[in-house]
Amino acid sequence: MCGRFGYTIIKLKDGTEKWIRLIQGTQVFDIQKVEDTFRRSPNFEYYPSSIAPVIHSLSNHGENTLELMQWGVQPNWSSKPIFNTREERLFSTSFWSGAAKNNRCIIPATFFNEWKSEKGTKIKYKIYPKSGESFCFAGIWGEILSPSPQKFWFSILTQEGNSLMKEVHNSGGNQGRQPVHLTEDCWESWLDPRIKEENQIRKLIQSYPSEFIIAEPEINEPMLF
């Protein structure tokens, strides 16, 4: 996890007003600009290396903004792009810990996808909160220094999966993983650039049980809400 994710256009009756509330009242974005940003984006799945809207803080301004960022980064020490970051290794190197302390972000999503191996085939599953609320994936971001049309990258944090995710995500090098979901009481702190201590940051990373999500196989691709 996570190989794909997606979301619907902002609709105030389905929980997505929570995404708006994170940036409401800032000088950078008003509600119409936020909605327009989501409307300009594809309304189904996002793949590694694609561009998606990400919420992050403007350093030292106390404001949150919405930025289009590239999913994934290839540091000069890595032989391949990195799209997801294990939360257990978040402070293992200066590269990751620097982002964790200074560049945290939230990636809004309605669902994510995972593939289950069954009898020699892989079945695509769609996973989403049972309550109907939206996911708010915990992420980190940074600036792309090499020549690129995109200025920023983001990576989704992952954690050990619950029992349902271990059943669905049952193959591959990162099997049994799930994206880190931030609860509403953690949003402001996760985006707060003044919070830099490892123990403070780790307290915001919580897990969620199987009962929190629904995982169902997709018959047709892509499936739109």
PDB file of C-alpha atoms in Angstrom, residues 94-211:
ATOM      1  CA  SER A  94      17.909  12.938   8.007  1.00  0.00           C
ATOM      2  CA  PHE A  95      15.971  12.978   4.732  1.00  0.00           C
ATOM      3  CA  TRP A  96      12.791  11.531   6.253  1.00  0.00           C
ATOM      4  CA  SER A  97      13.071  13.162   9.666  1.00  0.00           C
ATOM      5  CA  GLY A  98      13.577  16.590   8.091  1.00  0.00           C
ATOM      6  CA  ALA A  99      10.334  16.215   6.172  1.00  0.00           C
ATOM      7  CA  ALA A 100       8.541  14.762   9.202  1.00  0.00           C
ATOM      8  CA  LYS A 101       9.515  17.729  11.360  1.00  0.00           C
ATOM      9  CA  ASN A 102       9.045  20.524   8.842  1.00  0.00           C
ATOM     10  CA  ASN A 103       6.926  19.389   5.889  1.00  0.00           C
ATOM     11  CA  ARG A 104       3.900  17.403   6.961  1.00  0.00           C
ATOM     12  CA  CYS A 105       0.770  17.332   4.835  1.00  0.00           C
ATOM     13  CA  ILE A 106      -2.679  15.789   4.476  1.00  0.00           C
ATOM     14  CA  ILE A 107      -3.826  13.961   1.360  1.00  0.00           C
ATOM     15  CA  PRO A 108      -7.643  13.863   1.192  1.00  0.00           C
ATOM     16  CA  ALA A 109      -9.109  10.688  -0.274  1.00  0.00           C
ATOM     17  CA  THR A 110     -12.454   8.969  -0.512  1.00  0.00           C
ATOM     18  CA  PHE A 111     -10.940   5.522  -1.051  1.00  0.00           C
ATOM     19  CA  PHE A 112      -7.768   3.606  -1.842  1.00  0.00           C
ATOM     20  CA  ASN A 113      -7.156   0.402  -3.776  1.00  0.00           C
ATOM     21  CA  GLU A 114      -5.305  -2.785  -3.014  1.00  0.00           C
ATOM     22  CA  TRP A 115      -4.968  -6.097  -4.844  1.00  0.00           C
ATOM     23  CA  LYS A 116      -5.658  -9.486  -3.240  1.00  0.00           C
ATOM     24  CA  SER A 117      -3.974 -12.604  -4.598  1.00  0.00           C
ATOM     25  CA  GLU A 118      -6.433 -15.436  -5.098  1.00  0.00           C
ATOM     26  CA  LYS A 119      -5.735 -18.670  -6.968  1.00  0.00           C
ATOM     27  CA  GLY A 120      -3.030 -17.208  -9.173  1.00  0.00           C
ATOM     28  CA  THR A 121      -4.898 -14.005 -10.000  1.00  0.00           C
ATOM     29  CA  LYS A 122      -5.094 -10.575  -8.394  1.00  0.00           C
ATOM     30  CA  ILE A 123      -8.440  -9.044  -7.524  1.00  0.00           C
ATOM     31  CA  LYS A 124      -8.675  -5.285  -7.117  1.00  0.00           C
ATOM     32  CA  TYR A 125     -10.327  -4.105  -3.890  1.00  0.00           C
ATOM     33  CA  LYS A 126     -11.730  -0.717  -3.037  1.00  0.00           C
ATOM     34  CA  ILE A 127     -11.286   0.310   0.602  1.00  0.00           C
ATOM     35  CA  TYR A 128     -13.186   3.178   2.199  1.00  0.00           C
ATOM     36  CA  PRO A 129     -14.430   4.260   5.671  1.00  0.00           C
ATOM     37  CA  LYS A 130     -17.588   2.479   6.761  1.00  0.00           C
ATOM     38  CA  SER A 131     -18.978   5.678   8.289  1.00  0.00           C
ATOM     39  CA  GLY A 132     -19.016   7.502   4.945  1.00  0.00           C
ATOM     40  CA  GLU A 133     -16.429  10.041   6.089  1.00  0.00           C
ATOM     41  CA  SER A 134     -13.327  10.797   4.049  1.00  0.00           C
ATOM     42  CA  PHE A 135      -9.811   9.559   4.593  1.00  0.00           C
ATOM     43  CA  CYS A 136      -7.210  12.146   5.518  1.00  0.00           C
ATOM     44  CA  PHE A 137      -3.923  10.392   4.779  1.00  0.00           C
ATOM     45  CA  ALA A 138      -0.889  11.551   6.730  1.00  0.00           C
ATOM     46  CA  GLY A 139       1.911  12.544   4.407  1.00  0.00           C
ATOM     47  CA  ILE A 140       5.169  14.402   4.029  1.00  0.00           C
ATOM     48  CA  TRP A 141       6.257  16.638   1.179  1.00  0.00           C
ATOM     49  CA  GLY A 142       9.268  18.399  -0.242  1.00  0.00           C
ATOM     50  CA  GLU A 143      10.607  20.463  -3.101  1.00  0.00           C
ATOM     51  CA  ILE A 144      11.688  18.870  -6.377  1.00  0.00           C
ATOM     52  CA  LEU A 145      15.167  20.247  -7.046  1.00  0.00           C
ATOM     53  CA  SER A 146      15.796  18.719 -10.484  1.00  0.00           C
ATOM     54  CA  PRO A 147      14.242  20.316 -13.592  1.00  0.00           C
ATOM     55  CA  SER A 148      10.583  19.354 -13.556  1.00  0.00           C
ATOM     56  CA  PRO A 149       7.241  20.940 -14.435  1.00  0.00           C
ATOM     57  CA  GLN A 150       6.186  20.122 -10.874  1.00  0.00           C
ATOM     58  CA  LYS A 151       7.692  21.967  -7.913  1.00  0.00           C
ATOM     59  CA  PHE A 152       6.712  19.662  -5.046  1.00  0.00           C
ATOM     60  CA  TRP A 153       6.429  15.962  -4.198  1.00  0.00           C
ATOM     61  CA  PHE A 154       4.468  14.119  -1.519  1.00  0.00           C
ATOM     62  CA  SER A 155       4.637  10.677   0.057  1.00  0.00           C
ATOM     63  CA  ILE A 156       1.882   8.830   1.938  1.00  0.00           C
ATOM     64  CA  LEU A 157       2.744   7.337   5.315  1.00  0.00           C
ATOM     65  CA  THR A 158       1.909   3.663   5.819  1.00  0.00           C
ATOM     66  CA  GLN A 159       1.656   1.475   8.903  1.00  0.00           C
ATOM     67  CA  GLU A 160       1.117  -2.163   9.793  1.00  0.00           C
ATOM     68  CA  GLY A 161      -2.352  -3.093   8.610  1.00  0.00           C
ATOM     69  CA  ASN A 162      -5.300  -4.306  10.629  1.00  0.00           C
ATOM     70  CA  SER A 163      -6.543  -7.872  10.225  1.00  0.00           C
ATOM     71  CA  LEU A 164      -8.784  -7.033   7.258  1.00  0.00           C
ATOM     72  CA  MET A 165      -5.994  -5.239   5.397  1.00  0.00           C
ATOM     73  CA  LYS A 166      -3.626  -8.127   6.029  1.00  0.00           C
ATOM     74  CA  GLU A 167      -6.219 -10.440   4.480  1.00  0.00           C
ATOM     75  CA  VAL A 168      -6.694  -8.210   1.416  1.00  0.00           C
ATOM     76  CA  HIS A 169      -3.112  -7.018   0.961  1.00  0.00           C
ATOM     77  CA  ASN A 170      -1.697 -10.541   1.075  1.00  0.00           C
ATOM     78  CA  SER A 171       1.175 -10.382  -1.421  1.00  0.00           C
ATOM     79  CA  GLY A 172       4.042  -8.199  -2.595  1.00  0.00           C
ATOM     80  CA  GLY A 173       7.024  -6.693  -0.862  1.00  0.00           C
ATOM     81  CA  ASN A 174       4.904  -4.394   1.317  1.00  0.00           C
ATOM     82  CA  GLN A 175       2.053  -6.756   2.042  1.00  0.00           C
ATOM     83  CA  GLY A 176      -0.167  -6.164   5.032  1.00  0.00           C
ATOM     84  CA  ARG A 177       0.295  -2.378   5.024  1.00  0.00           C
ATOM     85  CA  GLN A 178      -2.323   0.383   5.172  1.00  0.00           C
ATOM     86  CA  PRO A 179      -2.152   4.183   4.805  1.00  0.00           C
ATOM     87  CA  VAL A 180      -2.053   6.249   7.989  1.00  0.00           C
ATOM     88  CA  HIS A 181      -5.386   8.021   8.502  1.00  0.00           C
ATOM     89  CA  LEU A 182      -5.498  11.166  10.632  1.00  0.00           C
ATOM     90  CA  THR A 183      -8.524  11.677  12.859  1.00  0.00           C
ATOM     91  CA  GLU A 184     -10.094  15.104  13.011  1.00  0.00           C
ATOM     92  CA  ASP A 185      -8.598  15.940  16.391  1.00  0.00           C
ATOM     93  CA  CYS A 186      -5.105  15.534  14.894  1.00  0.00           C
ATOM     94  CA  TRP A 187      -5.458  17.637  11.739  1.00  0.00           C
ATOM     95  CA  GLU A 188      -4.371  20.998  13.119  1.00  0.00           C
ATOM     96  CA  SER A 189      -1.428  19.547  15.036  1.00  0.00           C
ATOM     97  CA  TRP A 190      -0.238  17.510  12.044  1.00  0.00           C
ATOM     98  CA  LEU A 191      -0.138  20.653   9.904  1.00  0.00           C
ATOM     99  CA  ASP A 192       1.314  22.855  12.662  1.00  0.00           C
ATOM    100  CA  PRO A 193       4.965  23.668  11.731  1.00  0.00           C
ATOM    101  CA  ARG A 194       5.720  24.488  15.378  1.00  0.00           C
ATOM    102  CA  ILE A 195       5.379  20.813  16.350  1.00  0.00           C
ATOM    103  CA  LYS A 196       8.788  19.288  15.649  1.00  0.00           C
ATOM    104  CA  GLU A 197       9.531  16.800  18.445  1.00  0.00           C
ATOM    105  CA  GLU A 198       9.512  13.142  17.427  1.00  0.00           C
ATOM    106  CA  ASN A 199       7.374  12.050  20.392  1.00  0.00           C
ATOM    107  CA  GLN A 200       4.792  14.750  19.622  1.00  0.00           C
ATOM    108  CA  ILE A 201       4.582  13.705  15.986  1.00  0.00           C
ATOM    109  CA  ARG A 202       4.359   9.995  16.760  1.00  0.00           C
ATOM    110  CA  LYS A 203       1.406  10.595  19.103  1.00  0.00           C
ATOM    111  CA  LEU A 204      -0.562  11.862  16.104  1.00  0.00           C
ATOM    112  CA  ILE A 205      -0.018   8.625  14.159  1.00  0.00           C
ATOM    113  CA  GLN A 206      -2.789   6.258  15.190  1.00  0.00           C
ATOM    114  CA  SER A 207      -4.050   3.010  13.743  1.00  0.00           C
ATOM    115  CA  TYR A 208      -7.597   2.019  12.825  1.00  0.00           C
ATOM    116  CA  PRO A 209      -9.291  -1.370  13.214  1.00  0.00           C
ATOM    117  CA  SER A 210     -10.914  -3.540  10.564  1.00  0.00           C
ATOM    118  CA  GLU A 211     -14.308  -2.264  11.714  1.00  0.00           C
TER     119      GLU A 211
END
